[in-house]
Short mmCIF file of C-alpha atoms and ligand atoms in Angstrom, two decimals:
data_model
loop_
_atom_site.label_atom_id
_atom_site.label_comp_id
_atom_site.label_asym_id
_atom_site.label_seq_id
_atom_site.Cartn_x
_atom_site.Cartn_y
_atom_site.Cartn_z
CA MET A 1 85.90 128.00 107.40
CA LYS A 2 83.52 128.40 110.30
CA VAL A 3 83.41 131.97 111.52
CA LEU A 4 82.15 132.85 114.97
CA VAL A 5 81.06 136.43 115.81
CA PRO A 6 80.40 137.46 119.44
CA VAL A 7 77.79 140.18 119.53
CA LYS A 8 76.93 142.28 122.67
CA ARG A 9 73.72 144.04 123.41
CA VAL A 10 74.64 147.59 124.60
CA LEU A 11 73.11 151.03 125.13
CA ASP A 12 72.40 152.48 121.67
CA TYR A 13 75.32 154.78 120.71
CA ASN A 14 72.83 157.70 119.99
CA VAL A 15 71.35 157.49 123.55
CA LYS A 16 72.76 159.85 126.23
CA ALA A 17 73.79 157.70 129.16
CA ARG A 18 72.13 158.56 132.48
CA VAL A 19 73.83 157.57 135.66
CA LYS A 20 71.72 155.95 138.40
CA PRO A 21 71.14 158.23 141.38
CA ASP A 22 73.13 155.89 143.65
CA GLN A 23 76.15 156.11 141.22
CA SER A 24 76.32 152.38 140.91
CA GLY A 25 76.10 152.29 137.15
CA VAL A 26 74.21 153.49 134.11
CA ASP A 27 70.47 153.46 134.15
CA LEU A 28 69.31 150.96 131.45
CA SER A 29 65.60 151.05 132.10
CA ASN A 30 63.44 152.14 129.20
CA VAL A 31 66.32 153.06 126.94
CA LYS A 32 67.10 151.88 123.33
CA MET A 33 69.54 149.07 123.27
CA SER A 34 71.42 147.87 120.10
CA MET A 35 74.17 145.68 118.90
CA ASN A 36 77.63 147.07 119.82
CA PRO A 37 78.76 149.10 116.71
CA PHE A 38 82.08 147.28 116.38
CA ASP A 39 80.21 143.94 116.52
CA GLU A 40 78.00 145.08 113.63
CA ILE A 41 81.16 145.60 111.59
CA ALA A 42 82.29 142.11 112.54
CA VAL A 43 78.95 140.62 111.46
CA GLU A 44 79.15 142.50 108.15
CA GLU A 45 82.66 141.14 107.57
CA ALA A 46 81.50 137.55 108.39
CA VAL A 47 78.65 137.79 105.96
CA ARG A 48 80.95 139.19 103.24
CA LEU A 49 83.36 136.20 103.81
CA GLN A 50 80.42 133.88 103.38
CA GLU A 51 79.17 135.69 100.21
CA GLY A 52 82.79 135.54 98.88
CA GLY A 53 82.81 131.79 99.43
CA THR A 54 85.42 131.72 102.18
CA ALA A 55 83.17 131.25 105.23
CA THR A 56 81.21 128.01 105.12
CA GLU A 57 79.03 128.80 108.15
CA THR A 58 78.65 131.97 110.31
CA ILE A 59 77.56 131.76 113.93
CA ALA A 60 76.58 134.75 116.15
CA VAL A 61 76.91 134.28 119.96
CA SER A 62 75.68 136.68 122.61
CA ILE A 63 76.17 136.37 126.36
CA GLY A 64 73.44 138.44 128.15
CA PRO A 65 69.87 138.69 129.28
CA ALA A 66 66.78 137.28 127.47
CA LYS A 67 66.67 140.36 125.34
CA ALA A 68 70.14 139.64 123.92
CA GLN A 69 68.17 137.27 121.56
CA GLU A 70 67.23 140.37 119.67
CA THR A 71 70.84 141.21 119.10
CA ILE A 72 71.44 137.76 117.67
CA ARG A 73 68.32 138.15 115.48
CA THR A 74 69.75 141.31 114.13
CA ALA A 75 72.99 139.43 113.17
CA LEU A 76 70.78 136.67 111.58
CA ALA A 77 68.84 139.31 109.64
CA MET A 78 72.10 140.80 108.35
CA GLY A 79 72.86 137.35 106.86
CA MET A 80 74.44 135.08 109.57
CA ASP A 81 73.31 131.46 109.66
CA ARG A 82 72.54 130.68 113.30
CA GLY A 83 72.97 131.85 116.79
CA VAL A 84 74.07 130.72 120.30
CA HIS A 85 72.57 132.59 123.27
CA VAL A 86 74.27 132.22 126.64
CA THR A 87 71.78 133.52 129.05
CA THR A 88 72.79 135.48 132.13
CA ASP A 89 71.43 138.52 133.96
CA GLU A 90 74.89 139.31 135.34
CA ASP A 91 77.03 141.97 133.62
CA LEU A 92 79.99 139.71 133.09
CA GLU A 93 83.62 140.90 133.08
CA PRO A 94 85.84 140.37 130.12
CA LEU A 95 87.64 137.25 131.53
CA ALA A 96 84.33 135.41 132.19
CA VAL A 97 83.05 136.37 128.73
CA ALA A 98 86.33 135.27 127.15
CA LYS A 99 86.13 131.84 128.93
CA ILE A 100 82.65 131.25 127.71
CA LEU A 101 83.55 132.37 124.18
CA LYS A 102 86.51 129.90 124.29
CA SER A 103 84.16 127.04 125.09
CA VAL A 104 81.72 128.06 122.38
CA ALA A 105 84.55 128.36 119.79
CA GLU A 106 85.90 124.90 120.69
CA ALA A 107 82.40 123.28 120.72
CA GLU A 108 81.71 124.78 117.33
CA GLY A 109 85.12 124.11 115.79
CA ALA A 110 85.42 127.74 114.79
CA GLU A 111 88.47 128.71 112.74
CA LEU A 112 88.03 132.47 112.77
CA ILE A 113 86.60 134.62 115.53
CA LEU A 114 85.61 138.09 114.35
CA MET A 115 84.70 140.48 117.12
CA GLY A 116 84.65 144.06 118.25
CA LYS A 117 87.71 145.80 119.40
CA GLN A 118 85.68 147.17 122.33
CA ALA A 119 82.15 147.26 123.66
CA ILE A 120 81.01 150.91 123.83
CA ASP A 121 79.23 150.49 127.14
CA ASN A 122 82.22 149.51 129.38
CA ASP A 123 85.13 150.34 127.04
CA TYR A 124 87.20 147.44 128.38
CA GLY A 125 88.68 146.58 124.99
CA ALA A 126 90.00 143.43 126.74
CA THR A 127 87.88 140.46 125.68
CA GLY A 128 89.56 139.82 122.34
CA GLY A 129 93.01 139.70 123.73
CA MET A 130 91.92 137.43 126.66
CA LEU A 131 90.13 135.07 124.29
CA ALA A 132 93.08 134.75 121.98
CA ALA A 133 95.50 134.14 124.97
CA LEU A 134 93.07 131.52 126.43
CA LEU A 135 92.70 129.68 123.13
CA ASP A 136 96.50 130.18 122.31
CA TRP A 137 95.52 131.56 118.92
CA PRO A 138 97.17 134.55 117.20
CA ILE A 139 95.26 137.78 117.15
CA GLY A 140 95.01 140.70 114.76
CA GLN A 141 93.54 143.70 116.53
CA TYR A 142 91.92 146.92 115.09
CA ALA A 143 91.42 145.38 111.62
CA ASN A 144 91.11 147.80 108.66
CA THR A 145 91.16 145.03 106.04
CA VAL A 146 90.75 141.26 106.40
CA SER A 147 92.05 139.05 103.54
CA PRO A 148 91.62 135.34 103.88
CA GLY A 149 94.36 133.05 102.48
CA GLU A 150 95.22 129.34 102.43
CA GLY A 151 95.20 128.35 106.17
CA SER A 152 95.80 131.93 107.10
CA VAL A 153 94.33 135.40 107.21
CA GLU A 154 96.07 138.64 106.37
CA VAL A 155 94.96 141.65 108.51
CA LYS A 156 95.81 145.24 107.90
CA ARG A 157 95.77 146.85 111.38
CA GLU A 158 95.18 150.44 112.29
CA ILE A 159 98.11 151.67 114.19
CA ASP A 160 99.23 155.17 115.03
CA GLY A 161 100.04 156.98 111.90
CA GLY A 162 99.32 154.16 109.40
CA LEU A 163 98.55 150.52 108.80
CA GLN A 164 100.48 147.43 109.80
CA THR A 165 99.94 144.22 107.80
CA VAL A 166 100.17 140.90 109.66
CA ASN A 167 99.56 137.42 108.60
CA LEU A 168 97.94 135.13 111.07
CA LYS A 169 97.89 131.28 110.97
CA LEU A 170 94.36 129.96 111.37
CA PRO A 171 92.60 129.43 113.75
CA ALA A 172 92.78 133.07 114.75
CA VAL A 173 90.94 135.99 116.46
CA VAL A 174 90.46 139.36 114.65
CA THR A 175 89.02 142.47 116.22
CA THR A 176 87.34 145.10 114.10
CA ASP A 177 88.05 148.82 113.77
CA LEU A 178 85.64 151.40 112.46
CA ARG A 179 86.96 151.61 108.89
CA LEU A 180 86.82 147.92 108.11
CA ASN A 181 83.47 148.17 106.37
CA GLU A 182 80.07 149.81 106.44
CA PRO A 183 77.47 147.39 107.91
CA ARG A 184 74.36 146.80 105.78
CA TYR A 185 70.92 147.43 106.97
CA ALA A 186 68.79 144.22 107.28
CA SER A 187 65.92 144.24 104.71
CA LEU A 188 62.34 143.38 105.79
CA PRO A 189 62.38 140.02 103.96
CA ASN A 190 65.68 139.05 105.74
CA ILE A 191 64.26 140.20 109.08
CA MET A 192 61.34 137.71 108.48
CA LYS A 193 63.74 135.05 107.32
CA ALA A 194 65.93 135.62 110.45
CA LYS A 195 62.93 134.63 112.72
CA ARG A 196 63.15 131.09 111.44
CA LYS A 197 66.89 130.70 111.85
CA PRO A 198 67.91 128.54 114.93
CA ILE A 199 69.25 130.03 118.18
CA GLU A 200 70.69 127.47 120.65
CA ALA A 201 70.13 128.34 124.27
CA LYS A 202 72.98 127.87 126.89
CA THR A 203 74.02 129.08 130.28
CA PRO A 204 77.51 129.88 131.68
CA ASP A 205 77.14 126.70 133.87
CA ASP A 206 76.87 124.55 130.76
CA PHE A 207 80.50 125.55 130.10
CA GLY A 208 81.50 125.24 133.73
CA VAL A 209 82.79 128.86 133.75
CA ASP A 210 83.08 130.53 137.15
CA THR A 211 81.69 134.04 136.48
CA THR A 212 82.43 135.47 140.00
CA PRO A 213 83.39 139.21 139.51
CA ARG A 214 86.99 140.08 140.18
CA LEU A 215 86.52 143.78 140.45
CA THR A 216 84.11 146.10 142.21
CA VAL A 217 82.67 149.19 140.61
CA VAL A 218 83.24 151.89 143.18
CA LYS A 219 81.16 154.53 141.49
CA VAL A 220 80.07 155.87 138.13
CA THR A 221 79.87 159.61 137.61
CA GLU A 222 78.71 161.84 134.73
CA PRO A 223 81.27 163.82 132.92
CA LYS A 224 81.64 167.37 134.11
CA ALA A 225 78.98 169.66 132.55
CA ARG A 226 80.51 171.99 129.98
CA GLU A 227 80.50 175.64 131.07
CA ALA A 228 78.89 178.28 128.83
CA GLY A 229 81.29 180.10 126.56
CA ILE A 230 81.97 183.75 126.49
CA LYS A 231 82.47 186.38 123.76
CA VAL A 232 85.61 188.65 124.01
CA ASP A 233 85.93 192.13 122.48
CA ASP A 234 89.40 191.79 121.00
CA VAL A 235 92.36 189.59 120.39
CA ALA A 236 94.33 191.14 123.25
CA THR A 237 91.50 190.09 125.77
CA LEU A 238 91.42 186.57 124.16
CA VAL A 239 95.20 186.09 124.57
CA ASP A 240 95.00 187.42 128.15
CA LYS A 241 92.28 184.96 129.03
CA LEU A 242 93.97 181.97 127.35
CA LYS A 243 97.08 182.78 129.31
CA ASN A 244 95.78 183.78 132.67
CA GLU A 245 92.44 181.98 133.02
CA ALA A 246 92.53 178.86 130.81
CA GLY A 247 96.30 178.41 131.29
CA VAL A 248 96.74 176.99 127.83
CA LEU A 249 99.34 179.43 126.48
P1 AMP B 1 85.16 144.49 125.73
O1 AMP B 1 86.43 143.76 126.02
O2 AMP B 1 84.06 144.37 126.78
O3 AMP B 1 85.35 145.94 125.35
O4 AMP B 1 84.45 143.80 124.43
C1 AMP B 1 85.18 143.56 123.21
C2 AMP B 1 84.32 142.65 122.42
O5 AMP B 1 84.09 141.32 123.01
C3 AMP B 1 82.91 143.18 121.91
O6 AMP B 1 82.94 143.94 120.80
C4 AMP B 1 82.22 141.78 121.64
O7 AMP B 1 82.57 141.27 120.29
C5 AMP B 1 82.83 140.85 122.60
N1 AMP B 1 81.91 140.87 123.80
C6 AMP B 1 82.09 141.44 125.01
N2 AMP B 1 81.09 141.08 125.86
C7 AMP B 1 80.18 140.25 125.15
C8 AMP B 1 79.06 139.68 125.50
N3 AMP B 1 78.40 139.81 126.66
N4 AMP B 1 78.44 138.86 124.57
C9 AMP B 1 79.00 138.64 123.34
N5 AMP B 1 80.19 139.29 123.04
C10 AMP B 1 80.75 140.00 123.91
#
């Protein structure tokens, strides 16, 4: 089974996002960028499927600027076989990304697409669903456990208050949730080995995908700064403030 893992280069989750002065977006100059954490979980799962003998080949695909190659290299250092880099300097919307991923999946003959449930930079959480719909494949979202079977894959999904188990006929799309696994760190020898693994270079035009945006970002603002707390002298004052100032009682 060929497994395709889309990996996105995003602002590192430890970095505090700074909004650009003109409120047009987040300032990405001189900040640490990393693989989207949910995609790291997808890479780990793909590598485990290969180590377990289920996946015959694992391919990482990233759509983004030249530096997205580093994200693919990280996936290769974690153990994936090869990469596809679709170069664009535009910040593509989920539909355009899904259309490109569909073409890559078809060209590669992928049977399983393992991807993040959401990218932590824009929080769309939309690409997996769109991709499954475009391919007309079943989807198991928010995977907590992935168990491959004969021509199918069983996915335990994280839902409110528990887990739902679904069986998907292959080919299928699975999106990862936080508790699926703990991604490994790439060892130095594997980082060196990854430098020699092949990465194919493509562009959105190679797939004939129209990437024209369909929405306009009106503005991006920082969350309201938290106000400093106060100390109260007794319980009566606390209750009074909760009732009359905070309005939570
Ligand atoms: P989103 O719908 O933007 O929240 O992204 C959901 C998932 O789609 C991510 O976790 C990735 O697996 C995949 N994805 C989104 N954008 C890209 C991209 N530019 N390159 C590769 N994969 C992507």
